[in-house]
Amino acid sequence: MVLSESARVLITVKASPEPSEKYGDTVCVAGVRLDSVQPEFIRLYPVPFRWMATDQQFKKYDVIDVDLIPPINDLRPESNRLNIDTVRREGKPIKDIRARGAILEPLIGPTMCELRAGVVQNMNATSLGLVRVPTLKGVIVEPGQPWTPSQQAKIDRALQQESLFGDTTPPELKPPRFIAKYHYFCETAGCSGHKQRILDWELTAFQLRLRNMSDDAAAESIRRRFHDELCADDKRTHFFVGNIADPTKRRNFSVLGVYAPPKSSDFAATLDLGI
Ligand SMILES: [Zn+2]
């Protein structure tokens, strides 16, 4: 029997779905653990999100209760597996930006350069963070790649099986038409800049809405959405960043989501969590 531990988690990040051997496709989810002494980042992986029952399909800023299982071959401090059957959504997603800020702003810590240096020293160092983005240079949009034959085989296999969890079989997972990267400088003096792929599911979802546009118009829409709107000049832009399990790629962090409250806001002193 695997020992499990229950946790209450504020969901902050849902990455784009990737082909998976066991479930067809899975996502990496990250959030903030609310039942620990201090709120702390937690990674939940793998999550066969598209295959889960609709009432379990949590949204960003939902609070969920879930039983955790120790990870396999992953010593990153935030990593956990989860027992999918135990996922329970608590109430409605937290919409109030002050309530979000009260939980998230105390977690703004090391800069991107510091997180990377930590992993260079110790591959199992802090692997999730919320970093300030004082200088955003732009969004780079490039053509996506087709699935590899092995990725496509995983998808094909899953579509022929009964869903393990949910009530319906999701549509076939298509490779993203575009990939996009944020180019930015962090707060470290002398930072030479970071170009990090955006792995936010919102990018996948946004692309679906552009399917009837030309390549140029669609790429411009992505830049407008992920630069001009999400990281507008009147916002304090931060990125949720994280690395991946593959030890040979641990030093490469990706942008998993954006946290950008109004510039005029200061939630660090807010004590009322609003939940
Ligand atoms: Zn930097």
mmCIF file of N, CA, C and O in Angstrom, residues 51-132:
data_model
loop_
_atom_site.group_PDB
_atom_site.id
_atom_site.type_symbol
_atom_site.label_atom_id
_atom_site.label_comp_id
_atom_site.label_asym_id
_atom_site.label_seq_id
_atom_site.Cartn_x
_atom_site.Cartn_y
_atom_site.Cartn_z
ATOM 1 N N TRP A 51 -8.861 13.798 -19.446
ATOM 2 C CA TRP A 51 -9.544 12.514 -19.287
ATOM 3 C C TRP A 51 -10.305 12.430 -17.973
ATOM 4 O O TRP A 51 -10.972 11.428 -17.708
ATOM 5 N N MET A 52 -10.200 13.446 -17.148
ATOM 6 C CA MET A 52 -10.870 13.408 -15.851
ATOM 7 C C MET A 52 -12.349 13.730 -15.991
ATOM 8 O O MET A 52 -12.771 14.362 -16.962
ATOM 9 N N ALA A 53 -13.129 13.332 -14.991
ATOM 10 C CA ALA A 53 -14.561 13.641 -15.005
ATOM 11 C C ALA A 53 -14.734 15.157 -15.008
ATOM 12 O O ALA A 53 -13.949 15.879 -14.389
ATOM 13 N N THR A 54 -15.782 15.624 -15.701
ATOM 14 C CA THR A 54 -15.941 17.077 -15.860
ATOM 15 C C THR A 54 -16.019 17.799 -14.513
ATOM 16 O O THR A 54 -15.489 18.900 -14.381
ATOM 17 N N ASP A 55 -16.659 17.201 -13.519
ATOM 18 C CA ASP A 55 -16.779 17.925 -12.245
ATOM 19 C C ASP A 55 -15.455 17.968 -11.484
ATOM 20 O O ASP A 55 -15.321 18.685 -10.498
ATOM 21 N N GLN A 56 -14.475 17.201 -11.939
ATOM 22 C CA GLN A 56 -13.150 17.255 -11.298
ATOM 23 C C GLN A 56 -12.208 18.205 -12.029
ATOM 24 O O GLN A 56 -11.118 18.483 -11.547
ATOM 25 N N GLN A 57 -12.605 18.648 -13.200
ATOM 26 C CA GLN A 57 -11.681 19.458 -14.020
ATOM 27 C C GLN A 57 -11.594 20.871 -13.462
ATOM 28 O O GLN A 57 -12.354 21.761 -13.835
ATOM 29 N N PHE A 58 -10.646 21.046 -12.556
ATOM 30 C CA PHE A 58 -10.505 22.322 -11.847
ATOM 31 C C PHE A 58 -9.976 23.403 -12.770
ATOM 32 O O PHE A 58 -9.373 23.147 -13.803
ATOM 33 N N LYS A 59 -10.252 24.638 -12.350
ATOM 34 C CA LYS A 59 -9.786 25.807 -13.103
ATOM 35 C C LYS A 59 -8.653 26.470 -12.338
ATOM 36 O O LYS A 59 -8.429 26.168 -11.161
ATOM 37 N N LYS A 60 -7.975 27.399 -13.019
ATOM 38 C CA LYS A 60 -6.971 28.207 -12.329
ATOM 39 C C LYS A 60 -7.647 28.947 -11.180
ATOM 40 O O LYS A 60 -8.752 29.469 -11.344
ATOM 41 N N TYR A 61 -6.985 28.991 -10.065
ATOM 42 C CA TYR A 61 -7.451 29.655 -8.849
ATOM 43 C C TYR A 61 -8.609 28.938 -8.178
ATOM 44 O O TYR A 61 -9.235 29.477 -7.286
ATOM 45 N N ASP A 62 -8.902 27.703 -8.600
ATOM 46 C CA ASP A 62 -9.733 26.816 -7.791
ATOM 47 C C ASP A 62 -8.902 26.363 -6.596
ATOM 48 O O ASP A 62 -7.662 26.255 -6.687
ATOM 49 N N VAL A 63 -9.593 26.045 -5.498
ATOM 50 C CA VAL A 63 -8.930 25.375 -4.375
ATOM 51 C C VAL A 63 -9.398 23.931 -4.400
ATOM 52 O O VAL A 63 -10.600 23.664 -4.491
ATOM 53 N N ILE A 64 -8.457 22.994 -4.398
ATOM 54 C CA ILE A 64 -8.831 21.579 -4.409
ATOM 55 C C ILE A 64 -8.258 20.867 -3.180
ATOM 56 O O ILE A 64 -7.240 21.285 -2.624
ATOM 57 N N ASP A 65 -8.969 19.837 -2.762
ATOM 58 C CA ASP A 65 -8.426 18.895 -1.793
ATOM 59 C C ASP A 65 -8.058 17.634 -2.558
ATOM 60 O O ASP A 65 -8.809 17.192 -3.437
ATOM 61 N N VAL A 66 -6.920 17.064 -2.232
ATOM 62 C CA VAL A 66 -6.445 15.909 -2.996
ATOM 63 C C VAL A 66 -5.486 15.081 -2.139
ATOM 64 O O VAL A 66 -4.789 15.630 -1.283
ATOM 65 N N ASP A 67 -5.495 13.774 -2.362
ATOM 66 C CA ASP A 67 -4.517 12.912 -1.689
ATOM 67 C C ASP A 67 -3.250 12.840 -2.526
ATOM 68 O O ASP A 67 -3.306 12.577 -3.736
ATOM 69 N N LEU A 68 -2.121 13.071 -1.878
ATOM 70 C CA LEU A 68 -0.818 13.039 -2.555
ATOM 71 C C LEU A 68 -0.170 11.680 -2.421
ATOM 72 O O LEU A 68 -0.375 10.973 -1.436
ATOM 73 N N ILE A 69 0.639 11.350 -3.417
ATOM 74 C CA ILE A 69 1.418 10.103 -3.407
ATOM 75 C C ILE A 69 2.860 10.499 -3.689
ATOM 76 O O ILE A 69 3.091 11.383 -4.537
ATOM 77 N N PRO A 70 3.815 9.891 -3.008
ATOM 78 C CA PRO A 70 5.208 10.271 -3.290
ATOM 79 C C PRO A 70 5.554 10.058 -4.767
ATOM 80 O O PRO A 70 5.068 9.120 -5.402
ATOM 81 N N PRO A 71 6.372 10.944 -5.331
ATOM 82 C CA PRO A 71 6.724 10.814 -6.750
ATOM 83 C C PRO A 71 7.678 9.645 -6.990
ATOM 84 O O PRO A 71 8.308 9.144 -6.065
ATOM 85 N N ILE A 72 7.756 9.254 -8.253
ATOM 86 C CA ILE A 72 8.690 8.198 -8.649
ATOM 87 C C ILE A 72 9.848 8.864 -9.384
ATOM 88 O O ILE A 72 9.625 9.616 -10.334
ATOM 89 N N ASN A 73 11.063 8.595 -8.968
ATOM 90 C CA ASN A 73 12.251 9.107 -9.671
ATOM 91 C C ASN A 73 12.230 10.617 -9.881
ATOM 92 O O ASN A 73 12.628 11.106 -10.939
ATOM 93 N N ASP A 74 11.727 11.357 -8.931
ATOM 94 C CA ASP A 74 11.716 12.816 -9.055
ATOM 95 C C ASP A 74 11.987 13.391 -7.668
ATOM 96 O O ASP A 74 11.112 13.361 -6.803
ATOM 97 N N LEU A 75 13.189 13.902 -7.484
ATOM 98 C CA LEU A 75 13.577 14.395 -6.163
ATOM 99 C C LEU A 75 13.431 15.907 -6.035
ATOM 100 O O LEU A 75 13.898 16.495 -5.063
ATOM 101 N N ARG A 76 12.814 16.545 -7.013
ATOM 102 C CA ARG A 76 12.593 17.984 -6.868
ATOM 103 C C ARG A 76 11.661 18.205 -5.670
ATOM 104 O O ARG A 76 10.672 17.472 -5.502
ATOM 105 N N PRO A 77 11.975 19.210 -4.839
ATOM 106 C CA PRO A 77 11.291 19.308 -3.544
ATOM 107 C C PRO A 77 9.787 19.531 -3.635
ATOM 108 O O PRO A 77 9.052 19.135 -2.726
ATOM 109 N N GLU A 78 9.309 20.115 -4.739
ATOM 110 C CA GLU A 78 7.881 20.444 -4.807
ATOM 111 C C GLU A 78 7.053 19.320 -5.433
ATOM 112 O O GLU A 78 5.821 19.403 -5.470
ATOM 113 N N SER A 79 7.715 18.284 -5.976
ATOM 114 C CA SER A 79 7.004 17.312 -6.811
ATOM 115 C C SER A 79 6.192 16.304 -6.008
ATOM 116 O O SER A 79 6.660 15.752 -5.018
ATOM 117 N N ASN A 80 4.969 16.059 -6.477
ATOM 118 C CA ASN A 80 4.096 15.026 -5.914
ATOM 119 C C ASN A 80 3.279 14.410 -7.031
ATOM 120 O O ASN A 80 2.964 15.089 -8.003
ATOM 121 N N ARG A 81 2.922 13.156 -6.842
ATOM 122 C CA ARG A 81 1.863 12.579 -7.667
ATOM 123 C C ARG A 81 0.565 12.753 -6.887
ATOM 124 O O ARG A 81 0.571 13.143 -5.724
ATOM 125 N N LEU A 82 -0.542 12.450 -7.527
ATOM 126 C CA LEU A 82 -1.811 12.594 -6.817
ATOM 127 C C LEU A 82 -2.714 11.412 -7.122
ATOM 128 O O LEU A 82 -2.548 10.741 -8.147
ATOM 129 N N ASN A 83 -3.629 11.159 -6.207
ATOM 130 C CA ASN A 83 -4.649 10.148 -6.447
ATOM 131 C C ASN A 83 -5.832 10.861 -7.105
ATOM 132 O O ASN A 83 -6.567 11.602 -6.456
ATOM 133 N N ILE A 84 -5.963 10.637 -8.424
ATOM 134 C CA ILE A 84 -6.962 11.393 -9.201
ATOM 135 C C ILE A 84 -8.366 11.238 -8.617
ATOM 136 O O ILE A 84 -9.152 12.187 -8.581
ATOM 137 N N ASP A 85 -8.675 10.034 -8.138
ATOM 138 C CA ASP A 85 -10.034 9.789 -7.643
ATOM 139 C C ASP A 85 -10.393 10.666 -6.452
ATOM 140 O O ASP A 85 -11.566 10.814 -6.119
ATOM 141 N N THR A 86 -9.376 11.226 -5.784
ATOM 142 C CA THR A 86 -9.664 12.005 -4.568
ATOM 143 C C THR A 86 -9.776 13.506 -4.821
ATOM 144 O O THR A 86 -10.035 14.265 -3.883
ATOM 145 N N VAL A 87 -9.588 13.952 -6.073
ATOM 146 C CA VAL A 87 -9.639 15.397 -6.355
ATOM 147 C C VAL A 87 -11.041 15.933 -6.068
ATOM 148 O O VAL A 87 -12.030 15.433 -6.601
ATOM 149 N N ARG A 88 -11.113 16.933 -5.197
ATOM 150 C CA ARG A 88 -12.406 17.545 -4.869
ATOM 151 C C ARG A 88 -12.259 19.064 -4.917
ATOM 152 O O ARG A 88 -11.382 19.627 -4.269
ATOM 153 N N ARG A 89 -13.094 19.709 -5.710
ATOM 154 C CA ARG A 89 -13.026 21.179 -5.790
ATOM 155 C C ARG A 89 -13.795 21.776 -4.628
ATOM 156 O O ARG A 89 -14.902 21.335 -4.309
ATOM 157 N N GLU A 90 -13.207 22.791 -4.010
ATOM 158 C CA GLU A 90 -13.835 23.453 -2.862
ATOM 159 C C GLU A 90 -14.380 24.794 -3.306
ATOM 160 O O GLU A 90 -13.612 25.716 -3.580
ATOM 161 N N GLY A 91 -15.675 24.934 -3.361
ATOM 162 C CA GLY A 91 -16.281 26.223 -3.696
ATOM 163 C C GLY A 91 -15.944 26.688 -5.101
ATOM 164 O O GLY A 91 -15.792 25.887 -6.018
ATOM 165 N N LYS A 92 -15.821 27.981 -5.244
ATOM 166 C CA LYS A 92 -15.582 28.580 -6.561
ATOM 167 C C LYS A 92 -14.143 29.083 -6.638
ATOM 168 O O LYS A 92 -13.512 29.321 -5.612
ATOM 169 N N PRO A 93 -13.627 29.285 -7.867
ATOM 170 C CA PRO A 93 -12.267 29.841 -7.976
ATOM 171 C C PRO A 93 -12.172 31.197 -7.269
ATOM 172 O O PRO A 93 -13.153 31.940 -7.207
ATOM 173 N N ILE A 94 -10.986 31.498 -6.735
ATOM 174 C CA ILE A 94 -10.768 32.789 -6.073
ATOM 175 C C ILE A 94 -10.617 33.857 -7.152
ATOM 176 O O ILE A 94 -9.650 33.855 -7.907
ATOM 177 N N LYS A 95 -11.573 34.753 -7.221
ATOM 178 C CA LYS A 95 -11.573 35.790 -8.275
ATOM 179 C C LYS A 95 -10.933 37.084 -7.783
ATOM 180 O O LYS A 95 -10.343 37.824 -8.554
ATOM 181 N N ASP A 96 -11.083 37.359 -6.493
ATOM 182 C CA ASP A 96 -10.642 38.643 -5.942
ATOM 183 C C ASP A 96 -9.115 38.761 -6.004
ATOM 184 O O ASP A 96 -8.392 37.926 -5.453
ATOM 185 N N ILE A 97 -8.626 39.821 -6.660
ATOM 186 C CA ILE A 97 -7.178 39.902 -6.845
ATOM 187 C C ILE A 97 -6.449 40.180 -5.543
ATOM 188 O O ILE A 97 -5.288 39.841 -5.387
ATOM 189 N N ARG A 98 -7.130 40.793 -4.568
ATOM 190 C CA ARG A 98 -6.474 41.012 -3.267
ATOM 191 C C ARG A 98 -6.283 39.680 -2.545
ATOM 192 O O ARG A 98 -5.246 39.434 -1.922
ATOM 193 N N ALA A 99 -7.297 38.808 -2.634
ATOM 194 C CA ALA A 99 -7.188 37.502 -1.983
ATOM 195 C C ALA A 99 -6.086 36.675 -2.649
ATOM 196 O O ALA A 99 -5.300 36.000 -1.980
ATOM 197 N N ARG A 100 -6.003 36.754 -3.978
ATOM 198 C CA ARG A 100 -4.916 36.045 -4.679
ATOM 199 C C ARG A 100 -3.567 36.609 -4.252
ATOM 200 O O ARG A 100 -2.624 35.876 -3.956
ATOM 201 N N GLY A 101 -3.493 37.939 -4.241
ATOM 202 C CA GLY A 101 -2.228 38.596 -3.928
ATOM 203 C C GLY A 101 -1.730 38.251 -2.539
ATOM 204 O O GLY A 101 -0.530 38.073 -2.321
ATOM 205 N N ALA A 102 -2.666 38.150 -1.586
ATOM 206 C CA ALA A 102 -2.258 37.857 -0.204
ATOM 207 C C ALA A 102 -1.560 36.504 -0.115
ATOM 208 O O ALA A 102 -0.662 36.298 0.701
ATOM 209 N N ILE A 103 -1.974 35.576 -0.960
ATOM 210 C CA ILE A 103 -1.352 34.244 -0.948
ATOM 211 C C ILE A 103 -0.074 34.239 -1.793
ATOM 212 O O ILE A 103 0.955 33.679 -1.399
ATOM 213 N N LEU A 104 -0.138 34.891 -2.950
ATOM 214 C CA LEU A 104 0.963 34.746 -3.910
ATOM 215 C C LEU A 104 2.157 35.652 -3.629
ATOM 216 O O LEU A 104 3.310 35.246 -3.790
ATOM 217 N N GLU A 105 1.897 36.873 -3.192
ATOM 218 C CA GLU A 105 3.016 37.823 -3.140
ATOM 219 C C GLU A 105 4.100 37.434 -2.137
ATOM 220 O O GLU A 105 5.280 37.661 -2.399
ATOM 221 N N PRO A 106 3.733 36.804 -1.001
ATOM 222 C CA PRO A 106 4.822 36.354 -0.113
ATOM 223 C C PRO A 106 5.710 35.279 -0.757
ATOM 224 O O PRO A 106 6.802 35.002 -0.266
ATOM 225 N N LEU A 107 5.251 34.682 -1.859
ATOM 226 C CA LEU A 107 6.041 33.618 -2.503
ATOM 227 C C LEU A 107 7.002 34.167 -3.562
ATOM 228 O O LEU A 107 7.782 33.420 -4.148
ATOM 229 N N ILE A 108 6.922 35.481 -3.817
ATOM 230 C CA ILE A 108 7.866 36.076 -4.777
ATOM 231 C C ILE A 108 9.223 36.085 -4.092
ATOM 232 O O ILE A 108 9.383 36.686 -3.031
ATOM 233 N N GLY A 109 10.165 35.351 -4.656
ATOM 234 C CA GLY A 109 11.422 35.188 -3.938
ATOM 235 C C GLY A 109 12.620 35.326 -4.833
ATOM 236 O O GLY A 109 12.888 36.408 -5.363
ATOM 237 N N PRO A 110 13.338 34.218 -5.049
ATOM 238 C CA PRO A 110 14.555 34.276 -5.858
ATOM 239 C C PRO A 110 14.266 34.812 -7.259
ATOM 240 O O PRO A 110 13.166 34.635 -7.781
ATOM 241 N N THR A 111 15.269 35.456 -7.844
ATOM 242 C CA THR A 111 15.123 35.909 -9.233
ATOM 243 C C THR A 111 15.292 34.697 -10.153
ATOM 244 O O THR A 111 15.725 33.614 -9.727
ATOM 245 N N MET A 112 15.010 34.891 -11.441
ATOM 246 C CA MET A 112 15.184 33.787 -12.395
ATOM 247 C C MET A 112 16.646 33.351 -12.451
ATOM 248 O O MET A 112 16.937 32.149 -12.504
ATOM 249 N N CYS A 113 17.566 34.328 -12.470
ATOM 250 C CA CYS A 113 18.996 33.964 -12.480
ATOM 251 C C CYS A 113 19.358 33.149 -11.230
ATOM 252 O O CYS A 113 20.135 32.194 -11.314
ATOM 253 N N GLU A 114 18.797 33.504 -10.072
ATOM 254 C CA GLU A 114 19.106 32.775 -8.834
ATOM 255 C C GLU A 114 18.533 31.350 -8.865
ATOM 256 O O GLU A 114 19.185 30.400 -8.422
ATOM 257 N N LEU A 115 17.336 31.205 -9.387
ATOM 258 C CA LEU A 115 16.750 29.851 -9.484
ATOM 259 C C LEU A 115 17.625 28.962 -10.363
ATOM 260 O O LEU A 115 17.911 27.807 -10.036
ATOM 261 N N ARG A 116 18.062 29.534 -11.481
ATOM 262 C CA ARG A 116 18.889 28.762 -12.416
ATOM 263 C C ARG A 116 20.221 28.397 -11.765
ATOM 264 O O ARG A 116 20.674 27.252 -11.868
ATOM 265 N N ALA A 117 20.820 29.359 -11.070
ATOM 266 C CA ALA A 117 22.102 29.081 -10.407
ATOM 267 C C ALA A 117 21.925 27.984 -9.357
ATOM 268 O O ALA A 117 22.813 27.136 -9.170
ATOM 269 N N GLY A 118 20.788 27.984 -8.680
ATOM 270 C CA GLY A 118 20.520 26.950 -7.672
ATOM 271 C C GLY A 118 20.516 25.563 -8.276
ATOM 272 O O GLY A 118 21.081 24.614 -7.722
ATOM 273 N N VAL A 119 19.905 25.432 -9.448
ATOM 274 C CA VAL A 119 19.802 24.114 -10.099
ATOM 275 C C VAL A 119 21.160 23.687 -10.678
ATOM 276 O O VAL A 119 21.473 22.493 -10.726
ATOM 277 N N VAL A 120 21.957 24.681 -11.112
ATOM 278 C CA VAL A 120 23.300 24.348 -11.598
ATOM 279 C C VAL A 120 24.115 23.736 -10.454
ATOM 280 O O VAL A 120 24.858 22.769 -10.632
ATOM 281 N N GLN A 121 23.953 24.264 -9.248
ATOM 282 C CA GLN A 121 24.661 23.757 -8.056
ATOM 283 C C GLN A 121 24.136 22.398 -7.629
ATOM 284 O O GLN A 121 24.887 21.515 -7.241
ATOM 285 N N ASN A 122 22.805 22.277 -7.648
ATOM 286 C CA ASN A 122 22.152 21.066 -7.136
ATOM 287 C C ASN A 122 20.911 20.824 -7.976
ATOM 288 O O ASN A 122 19.961 21.617 -7.933
ATOM 289 N N MET A 123 20.923 19.749 -8.752
ATOM 290 C CA MET A 123 19.822 19.552 -9.704
ATOM 291 C C MET A 123 18.458 19.378 -9.034
ATOM 292 O O MET A 123 17.419 19.496 -9.689
ATOM 293 N N ASN A 124 18.466 19.114 -7.729
ATOM 294 C CA ASN A 124 17.187 18.982 -7.025
ATOM 295 C C ASN A 124 16.859 20.214 -6.184
ATOM 296 O O ASN A 124 16.098 20.146 -5.227
ATOM 297 N N ALA A 125 17.430 21.351 -6.567
ATOM 298 C CA ALA A 125 17.113 22.606 -5.865
ATOM 299 C C ALA A 125 15.715 23.076 -6.260
ATOM 300 O O ALA A 125 15.047 22.452 -7.089
ATOM 301 N N THR A 126 15.301 24.185 -5.669
ATOM 302 C CA THR A 126 13.970 24.776 -5.937
ATOM 303 C C THR A 126 13.665 24.768 -7.432
ATOM 304 O O THR A 126 14.472 25.245 -8.236
ATOM 305 N N SER A 127 12.497 24.245 -7.779
ATOM 306 C CA SER A 127 12.194 24.050 -9.197
ATOM 307 C C SER A 127 10.929 24.769 -9.636
ATOM 308 O O SER A 127 10.522 24.664 -10.784
ATOM 309 N N LEU A 128 10.282 25.473 -8.726
ATOM 310 C CA LEU A 128 9.127 26.306 -9.072
ATOM 311 C C LEU A 128 9.329 27.673 -8.441
ATOM 312 O O LEU A 128 9.846 27.758 -7.313
ATOM 313 N N GLY A 129 8.926 28.722 -9.124
ATOM 314 C CA GLY A 129 9.074 30.045 -8.541
ATOM 315 C C GLY A 129 8.103 31.032 -9.154
ATOM 316 O O GLY A 129 7.460 30.768 -10.172
ATOM 317 N N LEU A 130 8.016 32.166 -8.467
ATOM 318 C CA LEU A 130 7.243 33.296 -8.981
ATOM 319 C C LEU A 130 8.225 34.452 -9.041
ATOM 320 O O LEU A 130 8.695 34.935 -8.007
ATOM 321 N N VAL A 131 8.606 34.839 -10.264
ATOM 322 C CA VAL A 131 9.704 35.806 -10.420
ATOM 323 C C VAL A 131 9.194 37.131 -10.985
ATOM 324 O O VAL A 131 8.287 37.170 -11.814
ATOM 325 N N ARG A 132 9.807 38.206 -10.494
ATOM 326 C CA ARG A 132 9.472 39.531 -11.030
ATOM 327 C C ARG A 132 10.062 39.687 -12.419
ATOM 328 O O ARG A 132 11.139 39.153 -12.718
#
